[in-house]
Structures are given as structure tokens and as C-alpha cells.
Short mmCIF file of C-alpha atoms in Angstrom, two decimals:
data_model
loop_
_atom_site.label_atom_id
_atom_site.label_comp_id
_atom_site.label_asym_id
_atom_site.label_seq_id
_atom_site.Cartn_x
_atom_site.Cartn_y
_atom_site.Cartn_z
CA MET A 196 -0.64 -17.55 14.77
CA GLU A 197 -4.25 -16.43 15.01
CA ILE A 198 -6.19 -17.42 11.88
CA ARG A 199 -9.33 -15.42 11.08
CA MET A 200 -11.71 -16.78 8.45
CA GLY A 201 -13.90 -14.41 6.46
CA SER A 202 -16.00 -14.07 3.33
CA LEU A 203 -16.85 -11.50 0.65
CA VAL A 204 -16.00 -7.83 0.30
CA ARG A 205 -17.34 -6.95 3.73
CA ASP A 206 -14.77 -9.13 5.47
CA ALA A 207 -11.97 -8.15 3.08
CA ARG A 208 -12.45 -4.61 4.38
CA GLU A 209 -11.97 -5.88 7.94
CA ALA A 210 -8.97 -8.10 7.18
CA ALA A 211 -5.86 -7.55 9.29
CA GLY A 212 -2.28 -8.78 9.44
CA THR A 213 -1.20 -11.06 6.62
CA THR A 214 -4.14 -11.82 4.33
CA ILE A 215 -4.96 -14.42 1.69
CA ILE A 216 -7.64 -13.27 -0.75
CA ILE A 217 -9.18 -16.33 -2.44
CA ASP A 218 -10.73 -16.47 -5.89
CA VAL A 219 -10.65 -20.01 -7.29
CA PHE A 220 -13.21 -19.50 -10.12
CA ARG A 221 -11.39 -17.77 -11.68
CA ALA A 222 -9.17 -14.77 -11.04
CA PHE A 223 -6.33 -16.24 -9.04
CA THR A 224 -6.18 -19.45 -11.00
CA THR A 225 -5.92 -17.33 -14.15
CA ALA A 226 -3.20 -15.20 -12.54
CA ALA A 227 -1.18 -18.25 -11.53
CA ILE A 228 -1.32 -19.68 -15.06
CA ALA A 229 -0.26 -16.30 -16.47
CA PHE A 230 2.77 -16.28 -14.17
CA ASP A 231 3.62 -19.86 -15.12
CA ARG A 232 3.52 -18.83 -18.78
CA GLY A 233 6.03 -16.07 -18.14
CA ALA A 234 4.09 -12.96 -17.16
CA THR A 235 6.37 -10.69 -15.14
CA GLN A 236 3.83 -8.95 -12.92
CA ILE A 237 0.10 -8.35 -12.59
CA THR A 238 -1.37 -5.04 -11.44
CA LEU A 239 -4.74 -5.62 -9.78
CA VAL A 240 -7.55 -3.09 -10.21
CA ALA A 241 -11.08 -3.26 -8.84
CA GLU A 242 -12.97 -1.63 -11.72
CA ALA A 243 -12.65 -2.53 -15.40
CA GLN A 244 -12.80 1.08 -16.58
CA ASP A 245 -10.03 2.04 -14.17
CA ALA A 246 -7.95 -0.81 -15.58
CA VAL A 247 -8.45 0.52 -19.11
CA GLU A 248 -7.46 4.03 -18.08
CA LEU A 249 -4.43 2.75 -16.20
CA HIS A 250 -3.36 0.79 -19.26
CA ARG A 251 -3.77 3.88 -21.45
CA SER A 252 -1.47 5.74 -19.06
CA GLY A 253 1.28 3.23 -19.80
CA VAL A 254 0.83 0.61 -17.07
CA GLY A 255 0.83 -2.99 -18.27
CA ASP A 256 1.26 -4.55 -21.68
CA LEU A 257 -2.04 -6.46 -21.67
CA LEU A 258 -5.44 -6.34 -19.98
CA MET A 259 -7.28 -9.41 -18.64
CA GLY A 260 -10.44 -9.73 -16.61
CA GLU A 261 -14.21 -9.82 -16.63
CA VAL A 262 -17.48 -8.14 -15.88
CA ASP A 263 -20.38 -10.56 -15.39
CA GLY A 264 -18.04 -13.33 -16.51
CA LYS A 265 -17.37 -11.74 -19.89
CA ARG A 266 -14.28 -10.06 -21.33
CA PRO A 267 -14.83 -6.28 -21.11
CA GLU A 268 -14.47 -4.10 -24.17
CA GLY A 269 -10.85 -3.15 -24.75
CA PHE A 270 -9.44 -6.12 -22.82
CA ASP A 271 -7.03 -8.57 -24.43
CA PHE A 272 -8.18 -11.59 -22.42
CA GLY A 273 -11.11 -12.65 -20.31
CA ASN A 274 -10.85 -14.09 -16.84
CA SER A 275 -10.45 -17.65 -18.07
CA PRO A 276 -7.75 -20.11 -16.97
CA HIS A 277 -8.31 -22.02 -20.20
CA GLU A 278 -7.92 -18.94 -22.36
CA ILE A 279 -4.78 -17.69 -20.62
CA SER A 280 -3.27 -21.20 -20.77
CA GLN A 281 -3.24 -20.79 -24.57
CA ALA A 282 -1.94 -17.21 -24.57
CA ASP A 283 1.55 -15.84 -25.18
CA VAL A 284 2.24 -13.64 -22.15
CA ALA A 285 5.94 -14.39 -21.69
CA GLY A 286 7.80 -11.28 -20.62
CA LYS A 287 4.57 -9.26 -20.44
CA SER A 288 3.13 -7.25 -17.58
CA LEU A 289 -0.63 -7.52 -17.11
CA VAL A 290 -3.43 -5.50 -15.59
CA GLN A 291 -6.25 -7.61 -14.14
CA SER A 292 -9.74 -6.55 -13.10
CA THR A 293 -12.50 -8.92 -11.96
CA ARG A 294 -15.68 -8.63 -9.94
CA ALA A 295 -14.49 -10.65 -6.94
CA GLY A 296 -10.77 -11.33 -6.52
CA THR A 297 -9.29 -7.98 -7.49
CA VAL A 298 -12.09 -6.16 -5.67
CA GLY A 299 -11.18 -8.09 -2.53
CA VAL A 300 -7.52 -7.19 -2.83
CA ALA A 301 -8.39 -3.51 -3.25
CA ALA A 302 -10.70 -3.70 -0.22
CA ALA A 303 -8.02 -5.20 2.03
CA ALA A 304 -6.42 -1.81 2.58
CA ASN A 305 -5.53 -2.30 6.24
CA THR A 306 -3.47 -5.46 5.82
CA ASP A 307 0.29 -5.87 6.12
CA VAL A 308 0.88 -8.48 3.40
CA ILE A 309 -1.51 -9.91 0.78
CA TYR A 310 -1.27 -13.24 -1.03
CA LEU A 311 -3.55 -14.32 -3.87
CA GLY A 312 -5.18 -17.64 -3.04
CA SER A 313 -6.35 -20.57 -5.15
CA PHE A 314 -5.93 -24.34 -5.12
CA VAL A 315 -3.21 -24.37 -7.78
CA VAL A 316 -0.85 -22.49 -5.41
CA ALA A 317 -2.25 -23.75 -2.10
CA GLN A 318 0.81 -25.46 -0.62
CA ALA A 319 3.20 -22.77 -1.84
CA THR A 320 0.98 -20.11 -0.27
CA ALA A 321 0.78 -22.03 3.00
CA ASP A 322 4.56 -22.44 3.02
CA ALA A 323 5.07 -18.72 2.44
CA VAL A 324 2.76 -17.83 5.31
CA ARG A 325 4.36 -20.35 7.65
CA ARG A 326 7.81 -19.05 6.77
CA GLN A 327 6.63 -15.49 7.52
CA ARG A 328 5.03 -16.45 10.88
CA PRO A 329 2.56 -13.57 11.17
CA ASP A 330 0.75 -12.94 14.45
CA VAL A 331 -2.56 -12.66 12.57
CA LEU A 332 -3.59 -14.34 9.31
CA SER A 333 -6.87 -13.41 7.61
CA ILE A 334 -8.22 -15.85 5.02
CA ILE A 335 -10.97 -14.28 2.90
CA ALA A 336 -13.13 -16.29 0.47
CA MET A 337 -14.42 -13.83 -2.12
CA GLY A 338 -17.30 -15.90 -3.50
CA ASP A 339 -19.51 -15.09 -6.48
CA GLN A 340 -19.09 -11.44 -7.49
CA GLY A 341 -17.84 -10.73 -3.97
CA ARG A 342 -21.45 -10.80 -2.74
CA VAL A 343 -22.54 -14.43 -2.40
CA ARG A 344 -20.54 -17.21 -0.76
CA SER A 345 -19.39 -19.98 -3.08
CA ASP A 346 -18.31 -23.53 -2.28
CA GLU A 347 -15.00 -23.39 -4.13
CA ASP A 348 -13.70 -20.33 -2.29
CA GLU A 349 -15.03 -21.34 1.12
CA GLN A 350 -13.56 -24.82 0.75
CA CYS A 351 -10.25 -23.39 -0.42
CA GLY A 352 -10.12 -21.23 2.69
CA ILE A 353 -10.72 -24.22 4.97
CA TYR A 354 -8.19 -26.27 3.00
CA LEU A 355 -5.54 -23.55 3.41
CA ARG A 356 -6.21 -23.25 7.13
CA ASN A 357 -5.80 -26.98 7.53
CA ILE A 358 -2.47 -27.23 5.74
CA ILE A 359 -1.13 -24.11 7.43
CA GLU A 360 -1.95 -25.75 10.76
CA GLY A 361 -0.16 -28.93 9.70
CA ARG A 362 -3.09 -31.16 8.76
CA LYS A 363 -3.44 -33.06 5.49
CA PRO A 364 -7.02 -32.74 4.20
CA ASP A 365 -8.38 -35.10 1.54
CA PHE A 366 -8.45 -32.97 -1.60
CA ASP A 367 -10.55 -35.51 -3.51
CA ALA A 368 -13.31 -35.05 -0.93
CA VAL A 369 -12.99 -31.26 -1.21
CA LYS A 370 -13.13 -31.47 -5.00
CA SER A 371 -16.25 -33.64 -4.87
CA LEU A 372 -18.05 -31.00 -2.79
CA ILE A 373 -17.06 -28.25 -5.20
CA MET A 374 -18.15 -30.17 -8.28
CA THR A 375 -21.70 -30.36 -6.94
CA GLY A 376 -21.76 -26.68 -5.94
CA GLY A 377 -24.05 -24.17 -7.58
CA ALA A 378 -21.25 -21.89 -8.79
CA THR A 379 -19.69 -24.78 -10.69
CA GLN A 380 -22.71 -25.58 -12.83
CA LYS A 381 -22.48 -22.49 -15.05
CA PHE A 382 -19.25 -23.81 -16.54
CA PHE A 383 -21.23 -26.65 -18.11
CA ASP A 384 -24.13 -24.49 -19.33
CA ASP A 385 -24.11 -24.09 -23.12
CA ASN A 386 -26.03 -20.83 -22.71
CA GLN A 387 -23.08 -19.26 -20.86
CA PRO A 388 -20.13 -19.74 -23.23
CA GLN A 389 -18.02 -17.23 -21.30
CA TYR A 390 -17.51 -20.01 -18.74
CA HIS A 391 -15.37 -22.79 -20.21
CA PRO A 392 -15.54 -26.33 -18.74
CA GLN A 393 -11.75 -26.48 -18.74
CA ASP A 394 -11.72 -23.54 -16.36
CA VAL A 395 -12.98 -25.91 -13.66
CA SER A 396 -10.46 -28.63 -14.44
CA LEU A 397 -7.56 -26.19 -14.35
CA ALA A 398 -8.77 -24.49 -11.16
CA LEU A 399 -8.98 -27.82 -9.32
CA GLU A 400 -5.42 -29.00 -10.04
CA VAL A 401 -4.22 -28.66 -6.49
CA ASP A 402 -0.59 -27.56 -5.96
CA ARG A 403 0.12 -27.39 -9.67
CA TYR A 404 2.59 -24.54 -9.13
CA ASP A 405 5.44 -24.15 -6.67
CA PHE A 406 5.11 -20.41 -6.18
CA ALA A 407 2.87 -18.13 -4.17
CA MET A 408 1.59 -14.79 -5.51
CA ARG A 409 2.38 -11.85 -3.26
CA ILE A 410 1.15 -8.27 -3.54
CA SER A 411 3.37 -5.25 -3.13
CA ARG A 412 2.15 -1.67 -2.99
CA GLU A 413 4.03 0.42 -5.54
CA ASP A 414 3.23 4.06 -6.27
CA GLY A 415 -0.34 3.53 -5.14
CA LEU A 416 -0.80 0.38 -7.24
CA LEU A 417 -1.35 -3.23 -6.12
CA VAL A 418 1.22 -5.34 -7.96
CA ALA A 419 1.40 -9.14 -7.77
CA ARG A 420 4.54 -11.13 -8.51
CA LYS A 421 5.60 -14.73 -8.19
CA HIS A 422 6.92 -15.43 -4.71
CA VAL A 423 9.24 -18.43 -4.66
CA LEU A 424 10.64 -19.56 -1.33
CA ARG A 425 14.38 -19.87 -1.19
CA ARG A 426 15.56 -23.38 -0.41
CA TYR A 427 18.53 -23.54 1.89
CA VAL A 428 21.11 -26.26 1.34
CA LEU A 429 23.13 -27.24 4.40
#
């Protein structure tokens, strides 16, 4: 397996083969928590206004996402792991739009298979990729707004590469690097209440969930669902 590491929207556009699009703070941690709380599927949309219009056309029960970190007008939830961890989404289908993660998924148009990447589903995602055995794997760290590299996404990409290749990195050391990163500090800034401190804690609970999140293309839409590996009993 050839593993290609990339960053930001520019590299998402060049991604090939099977691809993991990473957004730790916060889109794909929020998505994982929504699935754990019973959401049935999540349709990913790059632009918030497009998500609203799609919802009005009958797609999705609820809208979640952000623009500049804040819940857009007309959305039911922001892009907050803490917020969605308190929400009742059981049996609901969601539409998600953010400024990094969902933009990256939309940009990865030339890929065969897309997984949503974050620490909370790291091992499950690695297991899914290893079971698939693709010739090429692209790992794309989306960073801040898809324009500036961020420690949490870059480190998550390296962490995933390591476990896919059979190594066992020290997550505590990875977490320590992320906690001192610039993108982390806004979650502890009282002047930016849209970023909740618990978002960081929830995003850095490595392997909290035993499922990956895999995208399928359905009627022109990008739809994520829980992907649970079947366990074979001999």
C-alpha cells in the first residue's frame, strides 16, 4: 500500500485511491458523536447555504455545522462535539456543512473511497483501510478553515499512518503536542464562546468508538454512515 500524506483543500483535490479526510477540531469528531447517539446518516455539503437549500428540498431531518466557528442561521446545531453530545439525534438524518472537513470531502472528487478521520475513530478507520487493502491511500489533514495547517489534523494524519503500518505511537505524546498548538488555544478563550473547552477533551479521546465513517455517493450527494467491520468467528 502506497500512503500519500497531504494537507488542506489543495491536496484534497489531488487525492487518489482510498482517502481519509481529517478534521479533528471539530467536524469529524462531531459526526462520530452524532452517529454514536443514533444518527442514521450524515450528508456532507461544502457550503452552508447549499446545506440549507438541500434541507428545504427534503434531505435530512436536522442541520449541523459552522461558518467561522459559529452556528449558521437556520441550523439546528453548531459544529461542536460538546453540543451534539447533549442532543437527541437518535433515528435522525443530518446534513453537515463546515469550513474544513466537509469542504475537503467535496474536493476529493477523484477518489475511490472516502473515510472521515479523527482520533475518536482512529483505530476503527485504520482497521477498515487495512481490511480493504487499497493500492493507494491518501491521508489529508484539513487544518484551520482548510487553508492553514493545524497541529491536531497533521498529528492525526501521522498517527493514522503509523497504526496502519503496524506501529503503536504514544498517544499521550501526540496529545501533549496538540494541547500546546495554536489552534487549540481558542477553545479556552472567553472571547470566543463558540469554541467550548469540552470540544477539545472529546476530540482527544482516542479510539472512543469502534466504527469508521465511510462516504457513499448517492444521487450526487456525499452520504456518511457508520462502517462497522464484521467480526468472523471460526
